[in-house]
JSON list of C-alpha atoms in Angstrom, two decimals:
[
{"chain": "A", "resi": 67, "resn": "UNK", "atom": "CA", "xyz": [-23.49, 30.44, 6.58]},
{"chain": "A", "resi": 68, "resn": "UNK", "atom": "CA", "xyz": [-21.50, 27.25, 6.02]},
{"chain": "A", "resi": 69, "resn": "UNK", "atom": "CA", "xyz": [-19.13, 26.86, 3.08]},
{"chain": "A", "resi": 70, "resn": "UNK", "atom": "CA", "xyz": [-21.41, 24.25, 1.48]},
{"chain": "A", "resi": 71, "resn": "UNK", "atom": "CA", "xyz": [-24.45, 26.50, 1.90]},
{"chain": "A", "resi": 72, "resn": "UNK", "atom": "CA", "xyz": [-22.55, 29.47, 0.46]},
{"chain": "A", "resi": 73, "resn": "UNK", "atom": "CA", "xyz": [-21.41, 27.38, -2.53]},
{"chain": "A", "resi": 74, "resn": "UNK", "atom": "CA", "xyz": [-24.97, 26.14, -3.11]},
{"chain": "A", "resi": 75, "resn": "UNK", "atom": "CA", "xyz": [-26.26, 29.72, -2.94]},
{"chain": "A", "resi": 76, "resn": "UNK", "atom": "CA", "xyz": [-23.71, 30.77, -5.55]},
{"chain": "A", "resi": 77, "resn": "UNK", "atom": "CA", "xyz": [-24.58, 27.77, -7.75]},
{"chain": "A", "resi": 78, "resn": "UNK", "atom": "CA", "xyz": [-21.24, 26.03, -7.21]},
{"chain": "A", "resi": 79, "resn": "UNK", "atom": "CA", "xyz": [-21.11, 22.28, -6.76]},
{"chain": "A", "resi": 80, "resn": "UNK", "atom": "CA", "xyz": [-19.64, 21.32, -3.39]},
{"chain": "A", "resi": 81, "resn": "UNK", "atom": "CA", "xyz": [-16.47, 19.23, -3.59]},
{"chain": "A", "resi": 82, "resn": "UNK", "atom": "CA", "xyz": [-16.58, 15.79, -2.01]},
{"chain": "A", "resi": 83, "resn": "UNK", "atom": "CA", "xyz": [-13.31, 14.55, -0.58]},
{"chain": "A", "resi": 84, "resn": "UNK", "atom": "CA", "xyz": [-12.42, 11.07, 0.61]},
{"chain": "A", "resi": 85, "resn": "UNK", "atom": "CA", "xyz": [-9.51, 9.76, 2.65]},
{"chain": "A", "resi": 86, "resn": "UNK", "atom": "CA", "xyz": [-6.56, 8.70, 0.52]},
{"chain": "A", "resi": 87, "resn": "UNK", "atom": "CA", "xyz": [-5.14, 5.22, 1.22]},
{"chain": "A", "resi": 88, "resn": "UNK", "atom": "CA", "xyz": [-1.44, 4.85, 1.99]},
{"chain": "A", "resi": 89, "resn": "UNK", "atom": "CA", "xyz": [0.41, 4.20, -1.28]},
{"chain": "A", "resi": 90, "resn": "UNK", "atom": "CA", "xyz": [3.02, 1.94, 0.32]},
{"chain": "A", "resi": 91, "resn": "UNK", "atom": "CA", "xyz": [0.31, -0.24, 1.88]},
{"chain": "A", "resi": 92, "resn": "UNK", "atom": "CA", "xyz": [-1.53, -0.38, -1.45]},
{"chain": "A", "resi": 93, "resn": "UNK", "atom": "CA", "xyz": [1.63, -1.57, -3.19]},
{"chain": "A", "resi": 94, "resn": "UNK", "atom": "CA", "xyz": [2.28, -4.14, -0.45]},
{"chain": "A", "resi": 95, "resn": "UNK", "atom": "CA", "xyz": [-1.26, -5.49, -0.91]},
{"chain": "A", "resi": 96, "resn": "UNK", "atom": "CA", "xyz": [-0.73, -5.64, -4.66]},
{"chain": "A", "resi": 97, "resn": "UNK", "atom": "CA", "xyz": [2.50, -7.64, -4.16]},
{"chain": "A", "resi": 98, "resn": "UNK", "atom": "CA", "xyz": [0.85, -10.10, -1.78]},
{"chain": "A", "resi": 99, "resn": "UNK", "atom": "CA", "xyz": [-1.99, -10.46, -4.30]},
{"chain": "A", "resi": 100, "resn": "UNK", "atom": "CA", "xyz": [0.44, -11.72, -6.94]},
{"chain": "A", "resi": 101, "resn": "UNK", "atom": "CA", "xyz": [1.13, -14.94, -4.97]},
{"chain": "A", "resi": 102, "resn": "UNK", "atom": "CA", "xyz": [-1.83, -16.91, -3.59]},
{"chain": "A", "resi": 103, "resn": "UNK", "atom": "CA", "xyz": [0.52, -18.67, -1.14]},
{"chain": "A", "resi": 104, "resn": "UNK", "atom": "CA", "xyz": [1.84, -15.40, 0.29]},
{"chain": "A", "resi": 105, "resn": "UNK", "atom": "CA", "xyz": [0.84, -13.96, 3.63]},
{"chain": "A", "resi": 106, "resn": "UNK", "atom": "CA", "xyz": [2.45, -11.27, 5.70]},
{"chain": "A", "resi": 107, "resn": "UNK", "atom": "CA", "xyz": [1.87, -10.41, 9.38]},
{"chain": "A", "resi": 108, "resn": "UNK", "atom": "CA", "xyz": [0.66, -6.83, 9.83]},
{"chain": "A", "resi": 109, "resn": "UNK", "atom": "CA", "xyz": [-0.75, -4.60, 12.55]},
{"chain": "A", "resi": 110, "resn": "UNK", "atom": "CA", "xyz": [-3.35, -2.00, 11.53]},
{"chain": "A", "resi": 111, "resn": "UNK", "atom": "CA", "xyz": [-4.72, 1.07, 13.27]},
{"chain": "A", "resi": 112, "resn": "UNK", "atom": "CA", "xyz": [-8.33, 1.86, 12.33]},
{"chain": "A", "resi": 113, "resn": "UNK", "atom": "CA", "xyz": [-11.04, 4.09, 13.80]},
{"chain": "A", "resi": 114, "resn": "UNK", "atom": "CA", "xyz": [-12.38, 0.97, 15.56]},
{"chain": "A", "resi": 115, "resn": "UNK", "atom": "CA", "xyz": [-9.07, 0.14, 17.21]},
{"chain": "A", "resi": 116, "resn": "UNK", "atom": "CA", "xyz": [-5.93, -1.87, 16.61]},
{"chain": "A", "resi": 117, "resn": "UNK", "atom": "CA", "xyz": [-5.97, -5.27, 14.94]},
{"chain": "A", "resi": 118, "resn": "UNK", "atom": "CA", "xyz": [-3.36, -7.64, 13.65]},
{"chain": "A", "resi": 119, "resn": "UNK", "atom": "CA", "xyz": [-3.33, -10.68, 11.43]},
{"chain": "A", "resi": 120, "resn": "UNK", "atom": "CA", "xyz": [-1.90, -12.07, 8.23]},
{"chain": "A", "resi": 121, "resn": "UNK", "atom": "CA", "xyz": [-2.31, -9.97, 5.10]},
{"chain": "A", "resi": 122, "resn": "UNK", "atom": "CA", "xyz": [-3.62, -12.20, 2.29]},
{"chain": "A", "resi": 123, "resn": "UNK", "atom": "CA", "xyz": [-4.70, -11.75, -1.31]},
{"chain": "A", "resi": 124, "resn": "UNK", "atom": "CA", "xyz": [-8.31, -10.84, -2.07]},
{"chain": "A", "resi": 125, "resn": "UNK", "atom": "CA", "xyz": [-8.79, -14.10, -4.00]},
{"chain": "A", "resi": 126, "resn": "UNK", "atom": "CA", "xyz": [-7.53, -16.15, -1.03]},
{"chain": "A", "resi": 127, "resn": "UNK", "atom": "CA", "xyz": [-9.82, -14.26, 1.35]},
{"chain": "A", "resi": 128, "resn": "UNK", "atom": "CA", "xyz": [-12.77, -14.75, -1.00]},
{"chain": "A", "resi": 129, "resn": "UNK", "atom": "CA", "xyz": [-12.14, -18.51, -1.29]},
{"chain": "A", "resi": 130, "resn": "UNK", "atom": "CA", "xyz": [-11.87, -18.92, 2.49]},
{"chain": "A", "resi": 131, "resn": "UNK", "atom": "CA", "xyz": [-14.96, -16.77, 3.04]},
{"chain": "A", "resi": 132, "resn": "UNK", "atom": "CA", "xyz": [-16.91, -18.87, 0.53]},
{"chain": "A", "resi": 133, "resn": "UNK", "atom": "CA", "xyz": [-15.72, -22.07, 2.23]},
{"chain": "A", "resi": 134, "resn": "UNK", "atom": "CA", "xyz": [-16.99, -20.76, 5.56]},
{"chain": "A", "resi": 135, "resn": "UNK", "atom": "CA", "xyz": [-20.35, -19.79, 4.07]},
{"chain": "A", "resi": 136, "resn": "UNK", "atom": "CA", "xyz": [-20.78, -23.27, 2.61]},
{"chain": "A", "resi": 137, "resn": "UNK", "atom": "CA", "xyz": [-20.57, -24.70, 6.13]},
{"chain": "A", "resi": 138, "resn": "UNK", "atom": "CA", "xyz": [-23.75, -22.88, 7.13]},
{"chain": "A", "resi": 139, "resn": "UNK", "atom": "CA", "xyz": [-26.63, -25.31, 7.40]},
{"chain": "A", "resi": 140, "resn": "UNK", "atom": "CA", "xyz": [-30.30, -24.91, 6.57]},
{"chain": "A", "resi": 141, "resn": "UNK", "atom": "CA", "xyz": [-32.33, -23.37, 3.79]},
{"chain": "A", "resi": 142, "resn": "UNK", "atom": "CA", "xyz": [-30.11, -20.31, 3.47]},
{"chain": "A", "resi": 143, "resn": "UNK", "atom": "CA", "xyz": [-26.95, -22.37, 2.81]},
{"chain": "A", "resi": 144, "resn": "UNK", "atom": "CA", "xyz": [-27.36, -22.47, -0.99]},
{"chain": "A", "resi": 145, "resn": "UNK", "atom": "CA", "xyz": [-27.98, -18.73, -1.12]},
{"chain": "A", "resi": 146, "resn": "UNK", "atom": "CA", "xyz": [-24.96, -17.93, 1.06]},
{"chain": "A", "resi": 147, "resn": "UNK", "atom": "CA", "xyz": [-22.68, -20.16, -1.02]},
{"chain": "A", "resi": 148, "resn": "UNK", "atom": "CA", "xyz": [-23.29, -17.86, -4.01]},
{"chain": "A", "resi": 149, "resn": "UNK", "atom": "CA", "xyz": [-22.73, -14.64, -2.05]},
{"chain": "A", "resi": 150, "resn": "UNK", "atom": "CA", "xyz": [-18.95, -14.14, -2.56]},
{"chain": "A", "resi": 151, "resn": "UNK", "atom": "CA", "xyz": [-19.17, -14.30, -6.35]},
{"chain": "A", "resi": 152, "resn": "UNK", "atom": "CA", "xyz": [-22.29, -12.12, -6.39]},
{"chain": "A", "resi": 153, "resn": "UNK", "atom": "CA", "xyz": [-20.52, -9.48, -4.29]},
{"chain": "A", "resi": 154, "resn": "UNK", "atom": "CA", "xyz": [-17.49, -9.51, -6.57]},
{"chain": "A", "resi": 155, "resn": "UNK", "atom": "CA", "xyz": [-19.67, -9.15, -9.64]},
{"chain": "A", "resi": 156, "resn": "UNK", "atom": "CA", "xyz": [-21.51, -6.14, -8.23]},
{"chain": "A", "resi": 157, "resn": "UNK", "atom": "CA", "xyz": [-18.28, -4.55, -6.96]},
{"chain": "A", "resi": 158, "resn": "UNK", "atom": "CA", "xyz": [-16.73, -4.98, -10.38]},
{"chain": "A", "resi": 159, "resn": "UNK", "atom": "CA", "xyz": [-19.71, -3.34, -12.03]},
{"chain": "A", "resi": 160, "resn": "UNK", "atom": "CA", "xyz": [-19.85, -0.43, -9.59]},
{"chain": "A", "resi": 161, "resn": "UNK", "atom": "CA", "xyz": [-16.24, 0.44, -8.90]},
{"chain": "A", "resi": 162, "resn": "UNK", "atom": "CA", "xyz": [-13.97, -2.56, -9.10]},
{"chain": "A", "resi": 163, "resn": "UNK", "atom": "CA", "xyz": [-11.88, -4.12, -6.37]},
{"chain": "A", "resi": 164, "resn": "UNK", "atom": "CA", "xyz": [-9.12, -1.76, -7.41]},
{"chain": "A", "resi": 165, "resn": "UNK", "atom": "CA", "xyz": [-9.49, 1.97, -7.50]},
{"chain": "A", "resi": 166, "resn": "UNK", "atom": "CA", "xyz": [-7.62, 4.70, -9.31]},
{"chain": "A", "resi": 167, "resn": "UNK", "atom": "CA", "xyz": [-4.53, 3.53, -11.18]},
{"chain": "A", "resi": 168, "resn": "UNK", "atom": "CA", "xyz": [-5.39, -0.12, -10.46]},
{"chain": "A", "resi": 169, "resn": "UNK", "atom": "CA", "xyz": [-4.46, 0.17, -6.78]},
{"chain": "A", "resi": 170, "resn": "UNK", "atom": "CA", "xyz": [-6.33, -1.88, -4.16]},
{"chain": "A", "resi": 171, "resn": "UNK", "atom": "CA", "xyz": [-9.02, -0.18, -2.10]},
{"chain": "A", "resi": 172, "resn": "UNK", "atom": "CA", "xyz": [-9.61, -3.08, 0.35]},
{"chain": "A", "resi": 173, "resn": "UNK", "atom": "CA", "xyz": [-7.37, -5.01, 2.69]},
{"chain": "A", "resi": 174, "resn": "UNK", "atom": "CA", "xyz": [-7.89, -8.66, 3.67]},
{"chain": "A", "resi": 175, "resn": "UNK", "atom": "CA", "xyz": [-6.56, -10.42, 6.77]},
{"chain": "A", "resi": 176, "resn": "UNK", "atom": "CA", "xyz": [-6.66, -13.97, 8.11]},
{"chain": "A", "resi": 177, "resn": "UNK", "atom": "CA", "xyz": [-6.30, -15.06, 11.76]},
{"chain": "A", "resi": 178, "resn": "UNK", "atom": "CA", "xyz": [-7.17, -11.63, 13.12]},
{"chain": "A", "resi": 179, "resn": "UNK", "atom": "CA", "xyz": [-6.92, -10.38, 16.69]},
{"chain": "A", "resi": 180, "resn": "UNK", "atom": "CA", "xyz": [-8.77, -7.17, 17.65]},
{"chain": "A", "resi": 181, "resn": "UNK", "atom": "CA", "xyz": [-7.14, -5.24, 20.48]},
{"chain": "A", "resi": 182, "resn": "UNK", "atom": "CA", "xyz": [-10.09, -2.93, 21.20]},
{"chain": "A", "resi": 183, "resn": "UNK", "atom": "CA", "xyz": [-11.02, -4.13, 24.68]},
{"chain": "A", "resi": 184, "resn": "UNK", "atom": "CA", "xyz": [-9.53, -5.74, 27.77]},
{"chain": "A", "resi": 185, "resn": "UNK", "atom": "CA", "xyz": [-9.94, -9.15, 26.15]},
{"chain": "A", "resi": 186, "resn": "UNK", "atom": "CA", "xyz": [-8.62, -9.62, 22.60]},
{"chain": "A", "resi": 187, "resn": "UNK", "atom": "CA", "xyz": [-11.24, -10.80, 20.12]},
{"chain": "A", "resi": 188, "resn": "UNK", "atom": "CA", "xyz": [-10.22, -13.46, 17.59]},
{"chain": "A", "resi": 189, "resn": "UNK", "atom": "CA", "xyz": [-11.68, -13.75, 14.08]},
{"chain": "A", "resi": 190, "resn": "UNK", "atom": "CA", "xyz": [-10.77, -16.04, 11.18]},
{"chain": "A", "resi": 191, "resn": "UNK", "atom": "CA", "xyz": [-11.20, -13.47, 8.37]},
{"chain": "A", "resi": 192, "resn": "UNK", "atom": "CA", "xyz": [-11.43, -9.69, 8.13]},
{"chain": "A", "resi": 193, "resn": "UNK", "atom": "CA", "xyz": [-11.96, -7.27, 5.24]},
{"chain": "A", "resi": 194, "resn": "UNK", "atom": "CA", "xyz": [-11.64, -3.52, 5.58]},
{"chain": "A", "resi": 195, "resn": "UNK", "atom": "CA", "xyz": [-11.64, -0.40, 3.48]},
{"chain": "A", "resi": 196, "resn": "UNK", "atom": "CA", "xyz": [-8.04, 0.65, 2.98]},
{"chain": "A", "resi": 197, "resn": "UNK", "atom": "CA", "xyz": [-8.91, 4.34, 3.35]},
{"chain": "A", "resi": 198, "resn": "UNK", "atom": "CA", "xyz": [-9.95, 3.61, 6.96]},
{"chain": "A", "resi": 199, "resn": "UNK", "atom": "CA", "xyz": [-6.49, 2.37, 7.92]},
{"chain": "A", "resi": 200, "resn": "UNK", "atom": "CA", "xyz": [-4.80, 5.30, 9.63]},
{"chain": "A", "resi": 201, "resn": "UNK", "atom": "CA", "xyz": [-1.53, 3.53, 10.42]},
{"chain": "A", "resi": 202, "resn": "UNK", "atom": "CA", "xyz": [0.15, 0.18, 9.98]},
{"chain": "A", "resi": 203, "resn": "UNK", "atom": "CA", "xyz": [3.31, -1.76, 10.66]},
{"chain": "A", "resi": 204, "resn": "UNK", "atom": "CA", "xyz": [4.79, -5.04, 9.56]},
{"chain": "A", "resi": 205, "resn": "UNK", "atom": "CA", "xyz": [4.59, -7.82, 12.14]},
{"chain": "A", "resi": 206, "resn": "UNK", "atom": "CA", "xyz": [2.37, -8.47, 15.10]},
{"chain": "A", "resi": 207, "resn": "UNK", "atom": "CA", "xyz": [2.74, -7.16, 18.67]},
{"chain": "A", "resi": 208, "resn": "UNK", "atom": "CA", "xyz": [4.86, -9.30, 20.97]},
{"chain": "A", "resi": 209, "resn": "UNK", "atom": "CA", "xyz": [2.56, -8.87, 23.95]},
{"chain": "A", "resi": 210, "resn": "UNK", "atom": "CA", "xyz": [-0.62, -6.98, 24.70]}
]
């Protein structure tokens, strides 16, 4: 019998655990968030592979994301233009951008390169759950 099944049989509530984000990276994100002009080159290791780009504040990422959505043409353009604020509102209601002790739970990058295949993939913006970052370093790789 599994531990969860045994706990359920005994009437105990199973404990749910989640990965804990790196405190130093959380504090670095908080510092970058204090200055909208700040950016910092970083390399991240995630379950999906390695990526690098410029760490930026959530508000900067949100503004650039909204600007990109406004460039979409057609009937859906008006709806998409409201999406960033709607997401922030719901996130704030559910859990907040910041987690325990006011520390960030998300990381935002600009000018991202994914190193997950033979050919690097380039993206303008990236947002990821901080708990999914398994390793990081300041700077970008010299060659790949």
